[in-house]
PDB file of C-alpha atoms in Angstrom:
ATOM      1  CA  ILE A   1     -16.025 -18.294 -18.763  1.00 36.00           C
ATOM      2  CA  SER A   2     -17.330 -14.739 -19.158  1.00 34.00           C
ATOM      3  CA  HIS A   3     -20.897 -13.473 -19.110  1.00 36.00           C
ATOM      4  CA  TYR A   4     -20.400 -12.538 -22.747  1.00 31.00           C
ATOM      5  CA  ASP A   5     -19.457 -16.103 -23.702  1.00 38.00           C
ATOM      6  CA  ILE A   6     -22.553 -17.454 -21.947  1.00 31.00           C
ATOM      7  CA  ALA A   7     -24.777 -14.905 -23.647  1.00 35.00           C
ATOM      8  CA  HIS A   8     -23.167 -15.538 -27.023  1.00 37.00           C
ATOM      9  CA  ALA A   9     -23.804 -19.272 -26.711  1.00 40.00           C
ATOM     10  CA  TYR A  10     -27.536 -18.676 -26.380  1.00 36.00           C
ATOM     11  CA  MET A  11     -27.798 -15.495 -28.457  1.00 37.00           C
ATOM     12  CA  PRO A  12     -25.268 -15.703 -31.302  1.00 46.00           C
ATOM     13  CA  GLY A  13     -26.071 -12.190 -32.476  1.00 44.00           C
ATOM     14  CA  VAL A  14     -25.055 -10.500 -29.235  1.00 39.00           C
ATOM     15  CA  LYS A  15     -22.073  -8.167 -29.537  1.00 43.00           C
ATOM     16  CA  ARG A  16     -19.393  -7.640 -26.947  1.00 41.00           C
ATOM     17  CA  LYS A  17     -19.299  -4.085 -25.651  1.00 44.00           C
ATOM     18  CA  PHE A  18     -16.193  -2.550 -24.186  1.00 42.00           C
ATOM     19  CA  ALA A  19     -16.179   0.345 -21.741  1.00 45.00           C
ATOM     20  CA  PRO A  20     -13.221   2.227 -20.324  1.00 48.00           C
ATOM     21  CA  VAL A  21     -12.093   1.391 -16.810  1.00 47.00           C
ATOM     22  CA  VAL A  22     -12.707   4.251 -14.375  1.00 44.00           C
ATOM     23  CA  HIS A  23     -10.358   4.215 -11.381  1.00 50.00           C
ATOM     24  CA  ASN A  24     -10.826   5.979  -8.079  1.00 62.00           C
ATOM     25  CA  ALA A  25      -9.442   9.491  -7.842  1.00 65.00           C
ATOM     26  CA  VAL A  26      -7.282  10.907  -5.070  1.00 73.00           C
ATOM     27  CA  PRO A  27      -8.415  14.305  -3.769  1.00 72.00           C
ATOM     28  CA  GLU A  28      -5.983  16.930  -2.559  1.00 81.00           C
ATOM     29  CA  ILE A  29      -4.409  15.891   0.755  1.00 89.00           C
ATOM     30  CA  THR A  30      -2.529  18.060   3.223  1.00 93.00           C
ATOM     31  CA  PHE A  31       0.308  15.929   4.573  1.00 96.00           C
ATOM     32  CA  LEU A  32       1.937  16.887   7.847  1.00 97.00           C
ATOM     33  CA  PRO A  33       5.701  17.516   7.712  1.00 97.00           C
ATOM     34  CA  GLN A  34       7.725  14.440   8.624  1.00 98.00           C
ATOM     35  CA  ARG A  35       8.904  15.515  12.060  1.00 97.00           C
ATOM     36  CA  GLU A  36       5.464  16.747  13.086  1.00 98.00           C
ATOM     37  CA  ALA A  37       3.778  13.594  11.824  1.00 98.00           C
ATOM     38  CA  ARG A  38       6.246  11.309  13.598  1.00 98.00           C
ATOM     39  CA  THR A  39       5.937  13.148  16.882  1.00 98.00           C
ATOM     40  CA  ALA A  40       2.139  13.087  16.681  1.00 98.00           C
ATOM     41  CA  LEU A  41       2.091   9.322  16.065  1.00 98.00           C
ATOM     42  CA  VAL A  42       4.663   8.019  18.558  1.00 98.00           C
ATOM     43  CA  GLY A  43       5.876  10.946  20.647  1.00 98.00           C
ATOM     44  CA  GLY A  44       9.074  12.916  20.414  1.00 98.00           C
ATOM     45  CA  ASP A  45      11.271  10.556  22.420  1.00 98.00           C
ATOM     46  CA  VAL A  46      10.379   7.467  20.367  1.00 98.00           C
ATOM     47  CA  ALA A  47      10.658   9.391  17.115  1.00 98.00           C
ATOM     48  CA  GLU A  48      14.108  10.649  18.077  1.00 97.00           C
ATOM     49  CA  ALA A  49      15.252   7.180  19.098  1.00 97.00           C
ATOM     50  CA  ASN A  50      14.377   5.834  15.643  1.00 98.00           C
ATOM     51  CA  THR A  51      15.785   8.535  13.387  1.00 97.00           C
ATOM     52  CA  ALA A  52      18.354   6.105  11.944  1.00 96.00           C
ATOM     53  CA  ALA A  53      15.701   3.557  10.960  1.00 98.00           C
ATOM     54  CA  ALA A  54      13.661   3.427   7.776  1.00 98.00           C
ATOM     55  CA  TRP A  55      10.057   4.113   8.797  1.00 98.00           C
ATOM     56  CA  LEU A  56       7.547   1.710   7.269  1.00 98.00           C
ATOM     57  CA  LEU A  57       3.808   2.372   7.482  1.00 98.00           C
ATOM     58  CA  THR A  58       0.675   0.313   6.892  1.00 98.00           C
ATOM     59  CA  ILE A  59      -2.853   1.705   7.146  1.00 98.00           C
ATOM     60  CA  ALA A  60      -5.280  -1.210   7.316  1.00 97.00           C
ATOM     61  CA  GLU A  61      -7.926  -2.948   9.369  1.00 97.00           C
ATOM     62  CA  LEU A  62      -6.508  -5.640  11.632  1.00 98.00           C
ATOM     63  CA  HIS A  63      -8.385  -8.392   9.814  1.00 97.00           C
ATOM     64  CA  PRO A  64      -7.069 -11.762   8.559  1.00 97.00           C
ATOM     65  CA  LYS A  65      -7.299 -10.760   4.885  1.00 97.00           C
ATOM     66  CA  LYS A  66      -4.973  -7.799   5.519  1.00 98.00           C
ATOM     67  CA  ASN A  67      -2.097 -10.201   6.290  1.00 98.00           C
ATOM     68  CA  ILE A  68      -0.461  -8.017   8.931  1.00 98.00           C
ATOM     69  CA  ALA A  69       1.044 -11.063  10.663  1.00 98.00           C
ATOM     70  CA  THR A  70       3.220 -11.797   7.632  1.00 98.00           C
ATOM     71  CA  ALA A  71       4.353  -8.162   7.606  1.00 98.00           C
ATOM     72  CA  ILE A  72       5.319  -8.317  11.274  1.00 98.00           C
ATOM     73  CA  LYS A  73       7.309 -11.528  10.781  1.00 98.00           C
ATOM     74  CA  ALA A  74       9.019 -10.151   7.673  1.00 98.00           C
ATOM     75  CA  VAL A  75      10.070  -6.946   9.438  1.00 98.00           C
ATOM     76  CA  ALA A  76      11.382  -8.917  12.409  1.00 98.00           C
ATOM     77  CA  ALA A  77      13.365 -11.168  10.057  1.00 98.00           C
ATOM     78  CA  HIS A  78      14.718  -8.142   8.191  1.00 98.00           C
ATOM     79  CA  ASN A  79      15.938  -6.474  11.369  1.00 98.00           C
ATOM     80  CA  ASP A  80      17.663  -9.682  12.429  1.00 97.00           C
ATOM     81  CA  THR A  81      19.352  -9.977   9.009  1.00 95.00           C
ATOM     82  CA  TYR A  82      20.186  -6.290   8.462  1.00 96.00           C
ATOM     83  CA  PRO A  83      20.816  -4.734  11.892  1.00 96.00           C
ATOM     84  CA  ASP A  84      22.683  -1.835  10.267  1.00 96.00           C
ATOM     85  CA  THR A  85      19.621  -0.800   8.219  1.00 97.00           C
ATOM     86  CA  PRO A  86      16.709  -1.394  10.616  1.00 98.00           C
ATOM     87  CA  ILE A  87      13.040  -0.803   9.922  1.00 98.00           C
ATOM     88  CA  PHE A  88      10.683   0.932  12.344  1.00 98.00           C
ATOM     89  CA  TYR A  89       7.209  -0.365  11.472  1.00 99.00           C
ATOM     90  CA  LEU A  90       3.922   1.360  12.348  1.00 98.00           C
ATOM     91  CA  VAL A  91       0.459  -0.037  11.705  1.00 98.00           C
ATOM     92  CA  ILE A  92      -2.494   2.329  11.818  1.00 98.00           C
ATOM     93  CA  GLY A  93      -5.840   0.600  12.200  1.00 98.00           C
ATOM     94  CA  ASP A  94      -7.926  -1.448  14.588  1.00 98.00           C
ATOM     95  CA  GLY A  95      -9.710  -4.778  14.354  1.00 98.00           C
ATOM     96  CA  VAL A  96     -10.351  -8.260  15.664  1.00 98.00           C
ATOM     97  CA  LEU A  97      -6.698  -9.363  15.432  1.00 98.00           C
ATOM     98  CA  LYS A  98      -5.230  -6.583  17.545  1.00 98.00           C
ATOM     99  CA  GLN A  99      -4.403  -8.722  20.587  1.00 98.00           C
ATOM    100  CA  THR A 100      -3.209 -11.645  18.452  1.00 98.00           C
ATOM    101  CA  LEU A 101      -0.859  -9.371  16.528  1.00 98.00           C
ATOM    102  CA  GLN A 102       0.377  -7.673  19.693  1.00 98.00           C
ATOM    103  CA  THR A 103       1.217 -11.097  21.135  1.00 98.00           C
ATOM    104  CA  LEU A 104       3.093 -11.958  17.934  1.00 98.00           C
ATOM    105  CA  ILE A 105       5.123  -8.738  18.239  1.00 98.00           C
ATOM    106  CA  GLU A 106       6.018  -9.560  21.833  1.00 98.00           C
ATOM    107  CA  ASN A 107       6.942 -13.145  20.937  1.00 98.00           C
ATOM    108  CA  LYS A 108       9.278 -11.790  18.262  1.00 98.00           C
ATOM    109  CA  ASP A 109      10.802  -9.412  20.840  1.00 98.00           C
ATOM    110  CA  ALA A 110       9.950  -6.650  18.364  1.00 98.00           C
ATOM    111  CA  ALA A 111       7.984  -4.160  20.456  1.00 98.00           C
ATOM    112  CA  LYS A 112      10.787  -1.584  20.213  1.00 97.00           C
ATOM    113  CA  TYR A 113      10.472  -1.352  16.458  1.00 98.00           C
ATOM    114  CA  ILE A 114       6.916  -2.495  15.624  1.00 98.00           C
ATOM    115  CA  GLN A 115       3.920  -0.611  16.983  1.00 98.00           C
ATOM    116  CA  LEU A 116       0.176  -1.076  16.512  1.00 98.00           C
ATOM    117  CA  LEU A 117      -1.226   2.441  16.811  1.00 98.00           C
ATOM    118  CA  GLY A 118      -4.925   1.555  16.637  1.00 98.00           C
ATOM    119  CA  HIS A 119      -7.447   3.881  15.043  1.00 98.00           C
ATOM    120  CA  VAL A 120      -6.065   7.282  14.039  1.00 98.00           C
ATOM    121  CA  THR A 121      -8.468   9.947  12.780  1.00 97.00           C
ATOM    122  CA  ASP A 122      -7.659  11.098   9.237  1.00 96.00           C
ATOM    123  CA  ALA A 123      -4.708   8.725   9.105  1.00 97.00           C
ATOM    124  CA  ARG A 124      -3.655   9.791   5.611  1.00 96.00           C
ATOM    125  CA  GLN A 125      -2.348  13.138   6.869  1.00 97.00           C
ATOM    126  CA  TYR A 126       0.391  11.215   8.709  1.00 98.00           C
ATOM    127  CA  LEU A 127       1.764   9.481   5.602  1.00 98.00           C
ATOM    128  CA  GLY A 128       4.632  11.967   5.628  1.00 97.00           C
ATOM    129  CA  ALA A 129       5.967  10.244   8.740  1.00 98.00           C
ATOM    130  CA  ALA A 130       7.016   7.249   6.664  1.00 98.00           C
ATOM    131  CA  ASP A 131       9.915   6.479   4.374  1.00 98.00           C
ATOM    132  CA  MET A 132       8.060   3.518   2.846  1.00 98.00           C
ATOM    133  CA  PHE A 133       4.513   2.175   2.655  1.00 98.00           C
ATOM    134  CA  LEU A 134       3.417  -1.465   2.837  1.00 98.00           C
ATOM    135  CA  LEU A 135       0.118  -3.040   1.789  1.00 98.00           C
ATOM    136  CA  PRO A 136       0.464  -6.791   2.503  1.00 98.00           C
ATOM    137  CA  SER A 137      -3.156  -7.899   1.929  1.00 97.00           C
ATOM    138  CA  TYR A 138      -4.269 -11.276   0.621  1.00 97.00           C
ATOM    139  CA  GLN A 139      -7.238  -9.562  -1.066  1.00 93.00           C
ATOM    140  CA  GLU A 140      -7.802  -5.989  -2.203  1.00 89.00           C
ATOM    141  CA  GLY A 141      -9.812  -4.053  -4.733  1.00 83.00           C
ATOM    142  CA  LEU A 142      -8.201  -0.706  -5.458  1.00 83.00           C
ATOM    143  CA  PRO A 143      -7.695   0.675  -1.940  1.00 87.00           C
ATOM    144  CA  TYR A 144      -7.557   4.396  -1.274  1.00 91.00           C
ATOM    145  CA  ALA A 145      -4.719   3.822   1.205  1.00 94.00           C
ATOM    146  CA  LEU A 146      -2.520   2.678  -1.675  1.00 96.00           C
ATOM    147  CA  LEU A 147      -3.428   5.640  -3.866  1.00 96.00           C
ATOM    148  CA  GLU A 148      -2.882   8.067  -0.986  1.00 96.00           C
ATOM    149  CA  ALA A 149       0.560   6.583  -0.343  1.00 97.00           C
ATOM    150  CA  GLY A 150       1.361   7.264  -3.980  1.00 97.00           C
ATOM    151  CA  ALA A 151       0.110  10.829  -3.675  1.00 96.00           C
ATOM    152  CA  ALA A 152       2.545  11.232  -0.773  1.00 97.00           C
ATOM    153  CA  GLY A 153       5.366   9.955  -2.975  1.00 97.00           C
ATOM    154  CA  LEU A 154       6.058   6.990  -0.714  1.00 98.00           C
ATOM    155  CA  PRO A 155       8.090   4.079  -2.079  1.00 98.00           C
ATOM    156  CA  THR A 156       5.554   1.283  -1.813  1.00 98.00           C
ATOM    157  CA  ILE A 157       5.573  -2.481  -1.423  1.00 98.00           C
ATOM    158  CA  ALA A 158       2.250  -4.170  -2.138  1.00 98.00           C
ATOM    159  CA  SER A 159       0.743  -7.595  -2.733  1.00 98.00           C
ATOM    160  CA  ASP A 160       0.554  -8.788  -6.313  1.00 97.00           C
ATOM    161  CA  VAL A 161      -3.202  -9.424  -6.102  1.00 96.00           C
ATOM    162  CA  CYS A 162      -6.508  -8.191  -7.503  1.00 92.00           C
ATOM    163  CA  GLY A 163      -6.503  -4.513  -8.526  1.00 91.00           C
ATOM    164  CA  ILE A 164      -3.075  -3.610  -7.135  1.00 95.00           C
ATOM    165  CA  PRO A 165      -1.095  -4.414 -10.332  1.00 95.00           C
ATOM    166  CA  GLU A 166      -3.362  -1.928 -12.134  1.00 92.00           C
ATOM    167  CA  VAL A 167      -1.584   0.750 -10.105  1.00 95.00           C
ATOM    168  CA  ILE A 168       1.886  -0.650  -9.421  1.00 97.00           C
ATOM    169  CA  THR A 169       4.218  -2.160 -11.994  1.00 97.00           C
ATOM    170  CA  HIS A 170       7.019  -4.077 -10.325  1.00 98.00           C
ATOM    171  CA  GLU A 171      10.300  -2.152 -10.207  1.00 98.00           C
ATOM    172  CA  GLN A 172       8.844   0.680 -12.283  1.00 98.00           C
ATOM    173  CA  ASN A 173       6.827   2.563  -9.666  1.00 98.00           C
ATOM    174  CA  GLY A 174       6.952   0.188  -6.698  1.00 98.00           C
ATOM    175  CA  LEU A 175       7.626  -3.380  -5.632  1.00 98.00           C
ATOM    176  CA  LEU A 176       5.138  -6.269  -5.720  1.00 98.00           C
ATOM    177  CA  PHE A 177       5.379  -9.459  -3.685  1.00 98.00           C
ATOM    178  CA  ASP A 178       3.513 -12.728  -3.145  1.00 98.00           C
ATOM    179  CA  PRO A 179       1.485 -12.349   0.077  1.00 98.00           C
ATOM    180  CA  HIS A 180       1.597 -16.127   0.567  1.00 98.00           C
ATOM    181  CA  ASN A 181       5.407 -16.130   0.514  1.00 98.00           C
ATOM    182  CA  GLN A 182       7.034 -14.229   3.372  1.00 98.00           C
ATOM    183  CA  ALA A 183      10.471 -14.501   1.762  1.00 98.00           C
ATOM    184  CA  THR A 184       9.360 -12.340  -1.172  1.00 98.00           C
ATOM    185  CA  LEU A 185       8.346  -9.586   1.239  1.00 98.00           C
ATOM    186  CA  GLU A 186      11.662  -9.867   3.085  1.00 98.00           C
ATOM    187  CA  GLN A 187      13.417  -9.520  -0.265  1.00 98.00           C
ATOM    188  CA  ALA A 188      11.432  -6.370  -1.106  1.00 98.00           C
ATOM    189  CA  LEU A 189      12.170  -4.827   2.296  1.00 98.00           C
ATOM    190  CA  GLY A 190      15.860  -5.561   1.853  1.00 98.00           C
ATOM    191  CA  GLN A 191      15.831  -4.113  -1.648  1.00 98.00           C
ATOM    192  CA  TYR A 192      14.451  -0.801  -0.416  1.00 98.00           C
ATOM    193  CA  THR A 193      16.673  -0.497   2.639  1.00 98.00           C
ATOM    194  CA  GLN A 194      19.843  -1.530   0.814  1.00 96.00           C
ATOM    195  CA  HIS A 195      19.200   0.633  -2.253  1.00 97.00           C
ATOM    196  CA  PRO A 196      17.905   4.048  -1.086  1.00 96.00           C
ATOM    197  CA  ASP A 197      18.426   5.627  -4.519  1.00 97.00           C
ATOM    198  CA  GLN A 198      16.093   3.094  -6.123  1.00 97.00           C
ATOM    199  CA  ARG A 199      13.642   3.572  -3.277  1.00 98.00           C
ATOM    200  CA  LYS A 200      13.544   7.315  -3.914  1.00 97.00           C
ATOM    201  CA  GLN A 201      13.210   6.814  -7.673  1.00 98.00           C
ATOM    202  CA  LEU A 202      10.267   4.429  -7.338  1.00 98.00           C
ATOM    203  CA  GLY A 203       8.540   6.714  -4.839  1.00 98.00           C
ATOM    204  CA  GLU A 204       8.754   9.614  -7.273  1.00 98.00           C
ATOM    205  CA  ALA A 205       7.515   7.394 -10.102  1.00 98.00           C
ATOM    206  CA  PHE A 206       4.547   6.315  -7.983  1.00 98.00           C
ATOM    207  CA  ARG A 207       3.651   9.946  -7.302  1.00 97.00           C
ATOM    208  CA  GLU A 208       3.750  10.628 -11.049  1.00 97.00           C
ATOM    209  CA  THR A 209       1.422   7.668 -11.632  1.00 96.00           C
ATOM    210  CA  ILE A 210      -1.142   9.086  -9.225  1.00 95.00           C
ATOM    211  CA  GLU A 211      -0.848  12.621 -10.602  1.00 93.00           C
ATOM    212  CA  THR A 212      -1.253  11.340 -14.164  1.00 93.00           C
ATOM    213  CA  ASP A 213      -3.888   8.603 -13.891  1.00 90.00           C
ATOM    214  CA  PHE A 214      -5.766   9.051 -10.621  1.00 90.00           C
ATOM    215  CA  THR A 215      -6.783  12.699 -10.445  1.00 68.00           C
ATOM    216  CA  LEU A 216     -10.355  13.937 -10.169  1.00 53.00           C
ATOM    217  CA  ARG A 217     -10.027  15.338 -13.680  1.00 52.00           C
ATOM    218  CA  GLU A 218      -8.951  11.960 -15.055  1.00 48.00           C
ATOM    219  CA  MET A 219     -11.822  10.191 -13.283  1.00 46.00           C
ATOM    220  CA  THR A 220     -14.346  12.719 -14.594  1.00 43.00           C
ATOM    221  CA  GLN A 221     -13.130  12.361 -18.176  1.00 50.00           C
ATOM    222  CA  LYS A 222     -13.233   8.568 -18.056  1.00 45.00           C
ATOM    223  CA  THR A 223     -16.670   8.574 -16.421  1.00 40.00           C
ATOM    224  CA  MET A 224     -18.028  10.817 -19.175  1.00 41.00           C
ATOM    225  CA  ALA A 225     -16.435   8.560 -21.788  1.00 45.00           C
ATOM    226  CA  ALA A 226     -18.047   5.506 -20.179  1.00 43.00           C
ATOM    227  CA  TYR A 227     -21.519   7.071 -20.281  1.00 42.00           C
ATOM    228  CA  SER A 228     -20.948   8.199 -23.848  1.00 48.00           C
ATOM    229  CA  HIS A 229     -19.944   4.662 -24.808  1.00 48.00           C
ATOM    230  CA  ARG A 230     -23.203   3.241 -23.434  1.00 53.00           C
ATOM    231  CA  ARG A 231     -25.365   5.323 -25.730  1.00 56.00           C
TER     232      ARG A 231
END
């Protein structure tokens, strides 16, 4: 039941007021070139050893609600199923689950292709290192990391929760999955690695979404409209 319905029950004359939704805006970002970004994150030797893999990146706190464990298990399962189209997975961020997640990686014998990089200053500048972006959270508002991935033109896989579907429409500018169902994430990973043309198309569509709906100009116009509506 909404606040309006409660108010209307006690004050029948109250009128519902609608205001435009104002989304966050993405400022201009200088992304490092792919080779430079990869070398800076993992070193030249590791970057060179993984040139044939599809690089997948997550930027998130290592907290239970971010669901990184499911991502690790899904990537490990993908690489077992599709050894000819492997994924090299990097996670930027620190948090209380770091040791737990590192143990999971080791138990999956996945340390060669999954790395926890810890805190990285100004992590968004390294988005160019990736071929794909993953946001596997159980809960999210409208995270800047997602919008920044779109600004970088990264084909994105994200949880179908909270504010994320306001940004990503499944198979139009990205892929959505159920964070409580690992198989749906494995399916999305396979879809991107097995269909690189679709992956490129959705990445470009995601960039267009950000450039159209999430610019500073768009935010300013909607904010002014919201204040005007309140008068």
